[in-house]
Amino acid sequence: MVIELERVAMSYGGSELFADISLKVQAGSFHFLTGPSGSGKTTFLRLCYGALLPTAGQVRLFGQDVRDLGRDGVAHVRRRVGVVHQDVQFLDHLSLADNVALPLTVSGRDTPDQMDNLDELLNWVGLRPRAAAFPAQLSGGERQRAALARAVIMSPEVVLADEPTGNIDWDMSQRLLTLLVELNRMGTTILVATHDMNLIRAAKSQVQARVLRISGRRLQLAGADL
Amino acid sequence: MTRLRNFLAALAALVIGDPQADRLVPPTGFTARLTTFAAGAMAFLAVFALALSLAAGRLADRWSRDLAQASTIRISAPPEERAAQTAAVLRILEATPGVVAARALPPDEAARLLEPWFGPDLPLDTLPVPQLVEVQEAAVGFDPQGLRLRLSAEVPGAILDDHTRWRRPLVAAAERLRGLGLMSIGLIGATTAAMITLAAQAALSANAQVIAVLRLVGAQDRYIAQAFVRRFTLRALTGAAVGVALAMVAVLLLPAAQEEAGFLTGLGFQGWHWLVPLAIPPLGALVAYLATTAAARRTLTELP
Ligand SMILES: Nc1ncnc2c1ncn2[C@@H]1O[C@H](COP(=O)(O)OP(=O)(O)OP(=O)(O)O)[C@@H](O)[C@H]1O
Ligand SMILES: [Mg+2]
């Protein structure tokens, strides 16, 4: 099991976002996570890569309780879990290529071999011509694709994507979806948070995906309505 | 200048590893130059404190050597009693603890001592020049009070002149000065540590966003800290190297004079002591390394 949540509750300060959530994410599966704005999708994903600790219950990543990880442990988990954030952050003084290569750099794996991979990867997301550009010079779609490339450069076992199509047009959204589906076909576990129902519908024709919905502080399996 | 920096960078890379980490933190320009400047200024001051303390040390050593050497006893007696009194004084000195040797000055030596005051053609025979006895003290010295009492009892015409004893407080002062010099070096080191801690802390806080991104992509705190540590260590090393070089040139250009001429002109380095300031840049780098490491550890645990 890649990610397991057991009776997890989460609250910031006083108000409880959700309670008693249990979920098992199997290796190689494809999940969507939906819910209204503010329902806690981003919070849920943060729980799934060790950026947050649940207020109650247990989160296990690759079988390990996140409470036992410590900072270095979390750092190691992040090398196995690629994350595309809702508000993508780059280092503004580094080029796009350097930013995408960051996970390699900080783990000391920036070998020439891996750098060839980088080239291939940039090609895969269609950003090779923009490799030398700085983050400030990129469009929203380019940033999202760069974020995806950065998330997968370590060949992670899991990719968590938070609104990866948040601010891009439909064509670009579909391109990104295709990239995620391709990754899933190669065995990567995918969890995508989105409120874009069209995207979920489009995905259903390409891949077997479970759709989870946060509603009324609970996690429900949706799908019948899709 | 760039070659020096390249060399130092290579040296530091050897010690602290991955220069890549440094690149991940945006360059800081002005504050970086301030750190280098501060390290340089502190190293400059440290060289002078070192020179002061070494010079004071030399002075203390020499003066206490002189002290160990000589007191004199003056014997004013009628010519016919002179030999007998001199013999009596020498006998007493032989029995005095703390006296290494005593020697009656022959007349020609006495004349030479008086020459500066009375000229070379001094008719010694016609003048009542006292007989001088030179007393060599052991390091512990003798008891001047006791010796005076015995002399006045047995040889009334003999007067103990321990004129170099006035230097004793000077020796103490010189030794104190050496201590103060060393203490200044300690303070300079501590101030450097404080300044670099402040600068590093500021840099870490200013780069909270960068740190967040680095953590996002799986960087361990050790790795993130290294980026800052490397940077500040290099700056301190560069600054201190320049500061020491300038200070040593300044010391070299101090007006040269015989050490005897005075304390001020003796403020340089001597012999192998010229090598001592070369330890300052590595020590400065070490201070920066420790200060930044501690600051980074603190800040990184505080950051969410
Ligand atoms: N660090 C935080 N401290 C306090 N409250 C927070 C924090 N992060 C999120 N919240 C609150 O928790 C709730 C859920 O936030 P979250 O970002 O998880 O929602 P979301 O489902 O991702 O929303 P969106 O679709 O708009 O991205 C919101 O009401 C938000 O204000
Ligand atoms: Mg969100």
XYZ file of C-alpha atoms in Angstrom, chain B:
304
model
C 41.768 38.810 -6.692
C 39.619 36.389 -8.720
C 42.421 33.850 -8.659
C 42.602 34.182 -4.903
C 38.867 33.735 -4.688
C 38.944 30.680 -6.952
C 41.653 29.158 -4.850
C 39.769 29.823 -1.641
C 36.589 28.458 -3.185
C 38.357 25.263 -4.118
C 39.765 25.021 -0.618
C 36.369 25.543 0.929
C 34.744 23.059 -1.432
C 37.253 20.574 -0.194
C 36.186 21.193 3.367
C 32.462 21.761 3.041
C 31.534 19.972 -0.132
C 28.923 20.624 -2.788
C 29.276 24.030 -4.445
C 25.939 23.301 -6.162
C 24.143 23.996 -2.920
C 25.507 27.517 -2.919
C 23.985 28.222 -6.326
C 20.510 27.323 -5.122
C 20.361 30.316 -2.806
C 20.028 33.580 -4.736
C 23.058 35.824 -4.628
C 22.756 38.594 -2.067
C 25.126 41.243 -3.410
C 25.324 44.101 -0.958
C 24.956 42.214 2.320
C 27.479 39.704 1.059
C 30.001 42.473 0.567
C 29.216 43.779 4.065
C 30.053 40.419 5.600
C 33.308 40.253 3.687
C 34.144 43.798 4.733
C 33.362 43.134 8.398
C 35.472 39.980 8.405
C 38.297 41.920 6.756
C 38.125 44.775 9.256
C 38.080 42.365 12.166
C 41.059 40.461 10.787
C 42.906 43.777 10.355
C 42.264 44.627 14.017
C 43.234 41.147 15.089
C 46.631 41.517 13.433
C 47.315 44.669 15.427
C 46.111 43.141 18.664
C 48.417 40.237 17.923
C 51.344 42.552 17.171
C 50.664 44.454 20.383
C 50.524 41.355 22.459
C 53.654 39.825 20.923
C 55.583 43.087 21.340
C 54.422 43.452 24.933
C 55.520 39.880 25.513
C 58.981 40.571 24.121
C 59.262 43.665 26.271
C 58.239 41.819 29.395
C 60.766 39.093 28.677
C 63.619 41.471 28.058
C 62.905 43.657 31.051
C 62.659 40.748 33.378
C 65.948 39.450 31.968
C 67.552 42.812 32.738
C 66.058 42.715 36.184
C 67.655 39.400 36.845
C 70.968 40.844 35.944
C 72.225 43.684 38.000
C 72.066 45.769 41.056
C 75.116 47.669 42.244
C 76.611 48.382 45.576
C 78.486 51.651 45.959
C 81.267 51.811 48.525
C 82.376 55.261 49.574
C 85.319 54.873 51.885
C 88.680 56.493 52.491
C 91.281 54.972 50.149
C 93.019 53.038 52.887
C 89.825 51.221 54.001
C 88.530 50.652 50.521
C 90.005 47.239 49.833
C 88.953 45.880 53.200
C 85.388 47.166 52.859
C 85.136 45.781 49.334
C 86.246 42.398 50.552
C 83.713 42.582 53.371
C 80.896 43.420 50.947
C 81.865 40.542 48.664
C 81.872 38.218 51.667
C 78.415 39.323 52.699
C 77.106 38.917 49.141
C 78.501 35.405 48.948
C 76.395 34.499 51.957
C 73.245 36.221 50.613
C 70.646 33.900 49.150
C 69.420 34.944 45.678
C 72.750 36.380 44.578
C 74.336 34.467 41.743
C 77.613 36.362 41.482
C 79.251 39.549 42.623
C 82.179 41.361 41.127
C 84.087 44.439 42.134
C 84.417 46.715 39.142
C 88.069 47.480 38.314
C 88.849 51.228 38.065
C 88.965 51.363 34.275
C 85.438 49.940 34.002
C 84.235 52.430 36.556
C 85.826 55.171 34.490
C 84.009 53.950 31.409
C 80.705 54.129 33.269
C 81.389 57.733 34.205
C 82.661 58.776 30.818
C 79.285 59.798 29.416
C 78.889 62.289 32.248
C 82.389 63.619 32.754
C 84.193 63.108 29.490
C 87.067 60.774 28.636
C 89.863 62.614 30.373
C 88.598 62.091 33.856
C 91.429 62.140 36.399
C 90.076 59.242 38.376
C 92.937 59.134 40.854
C 92.219 62.587 42.148
C 88.492 62.124 42.505
C 86.754 60.283 45.293
C 85.081 57.868 42.898
C 83.309 55.179 44.856
C 84.114 51.524 44.361
C 81.303 49.704 42.528
C 80.303 46.088 43.097
C 78.064 44.526 40.483
C 75.545 42.021 41.868
C 73.992 39.339 39.673
C 70.627 38.228 40.966
C 69.004 34.888 40.510
C 65.562 34.901 38.953
C 63.922 34.864 42.378
C 65.961 37.874 43.452
C 67.353 38.636 46.911
C 65.823 40.411 49.834
C 67.037 44.009 49.434
C 65.858 45.048 52.919
C 67.851 42.321 54.652
C 70.935 42.996 52.558
C 70.755 46.707 53.363
C 70.572 45.983 57.089
C 73.602 43.703 57.032
C 75.580 46.182 54.949
C 74.842 49.075 57.254
C 75.851 46.959 60.251
C 79.113 45.643 58.828
C 80.169 48.053 56.053
C 78.756 51.491 56.839
C 80.106 53.058 53.616
C 78.286 50.585 51.335
C 75.017 51.554 49.710
C 72.838 49.118 47.799
C 71.495 50.661 44.641
C 68.858 48.391 43.159
C 67.962 50.903 40.485
C 66.545 48.353 38.060
C 63.890 47.367 40.529
C 61.737 50.251 39.406
C 61.210 48.236 36.302
C 59.335 45.512 38.147
C 55.965 47.265 37.832
C 56.808 47.874 34.166
C 57.295 44.187 33.624
C 53.953 43.588 35.293
C 52.400 46.246 33.049
C 53.912 44.714 29.924
C 52.611 41.325 30.937
C 49.177 42.798 31.547
C 49.363 44.425 28.119
C 50.153 41.072 26.548
C 47.124 39.618 28.298
C 44.920 42.465 27.131
C 46.128 41.966 23.574
C 45.183 38.296 23.703
C 41.842 39.185 25.253
C 41.225 41.661 22.417
C 41.840 38.902 19.918
C 39.289 36.793 21.753
C 36.786 39.656 21.703
C 37.404 40.269 18.014
C 36.713 36.594 17.375
C 33.518 36.708 19.421
C 32.360 39.885 17.673
C 33.024 38.279 14.314
C 30.948 35.289 15.388
C 28.141 37.598 16.507
C 28.149 39.604 13.279
C 28.187 36.537 11.109
C 25.410 34.964 13.150
C 23.276 38.068 12.589
C 24.060 38.171 8.878
C 23.413 34.460 8.435
C 20.166 34.653 10.354
C 19.044 37.575 8.202
C 19.974 35.685 5.052
C 18.095 32.592 6.193
C 14.962 34.572 7.025
C 15.114 36.507 3.780
C 15.259 33.213 1.915
C 12.374 31.471 3.669
C 10.648 31.093 0.294
C 13.693 29.488 -1.263
C 14.022 27.165 1.706
C 10.376 26.161 1.309
C 10.935 25.266 -2.347
C 14.084 23.322 -1.531
C 12.243 21.333 1.110
C 9.458 20.702 -1.355
C 11.822 18.973 -3.717
C 13.248 16.811 -0.969
C 16.261 18.772 0.304
C 17.356 17.843 3.798
C 18.052 20.583 6.311
C 21.703 19.614 6.332
C 21.872 20.301 2.614
C 20.061 23.635 2.863
C 22.256 24.729 5.766
C 25.333 23.869 3.750
C 24.410 26.393 1.078
C 24.488 29.188 3.630
C 27.423 27.854 5.609
C 29.561 27.585 2.491
C 28.724 31.083 1.479
C 29.477 32.738 4.805
C 32.597 30.687 5.409
C 33.952 31.728 2.024
C 33.146 35.371 2.646
C 34.819 35.331 6.059
C 37.852 33.569 4.613
C 38.176 36.033 1.734
C 37.598 39.073 3.928
C 40.010 37.907 6.602
C 42.684 37.054 4.044
C 42.504 40.549 2.563
C 42.367 42.162 6.024
C 45.404 40.235 7.251
C 47.353 41.001 4.077
C 46.673 44.736 4.406
C 47.446 44.764 8.136
C 50.727 42.944 7.595
C 51.729 45.467 4.960
C 50.829 48.215 7.430
C 52.938 46.607 10.154
C 55.783 46.154 7.695
C 55.617 49.860 6.855
C 55.834 50.934 10.503
C 58.967 53.094 10.884
C 61.800 50.739 11.696
C 63.982 51.436 14.713
C 66.000 49.606 17.285
C 63.727 47.738 19.610
C 65.530 49.508 22.477
C 64.331 52.823 21.202
C 60.944 52.216 22.596
C 57.823 50.214 22.754
C 55.989 51.926 19.878
C 58.643 51.318 17.277
C 59.026 47.741 18.436
C 55.420 46.978 17.499
C 56.240 44.789 14.521
C 56.591 41.052 14.236
C 59.944 39.344 14.600
C 61.228 36.181 13.028
C 58.728 33.341 12.896
C 56.116 35.559 14.531
C 55.441 36.846 11.013
C 53.755 33.512 10.405
C 51.309 33.845 13.301
C 48.877 36.272 11.557
C 48.536 33.749 8.732
C 46.463 31.668 11.136
C 43.833 34.416 11.314
C 41.989 33.771 7.991
C 41.508 30.034 8.635
C 40.447 30.795 12.194
C 38.033 33.459 10.911
C 36.627 30.943 8.449
C 36.257 28.432 11.258
C 34.408 30.989 13.383
C 32.101 31.768 10.438
C 31.554 28.080 9.802
C 30.546 27.376 13.382
C 28.413 30.531 13.721
C 26.526 29.901 10.476
C 26.042 26.222 11.208
C 24.498 27.062 14.567
C 22.332 29.855 13.104
C 21.141 27.611 10.276
C 20.278 24.774 12.613
C 18.276 27.143 14.807
C 16.466 28.903 11.965
C 15.690 25.761 10.018
C 14.070 24.099 13.008
C 11.982 27.217 13.571
C 10.809 27.534 9.969
C 7.615 25.500 9.323
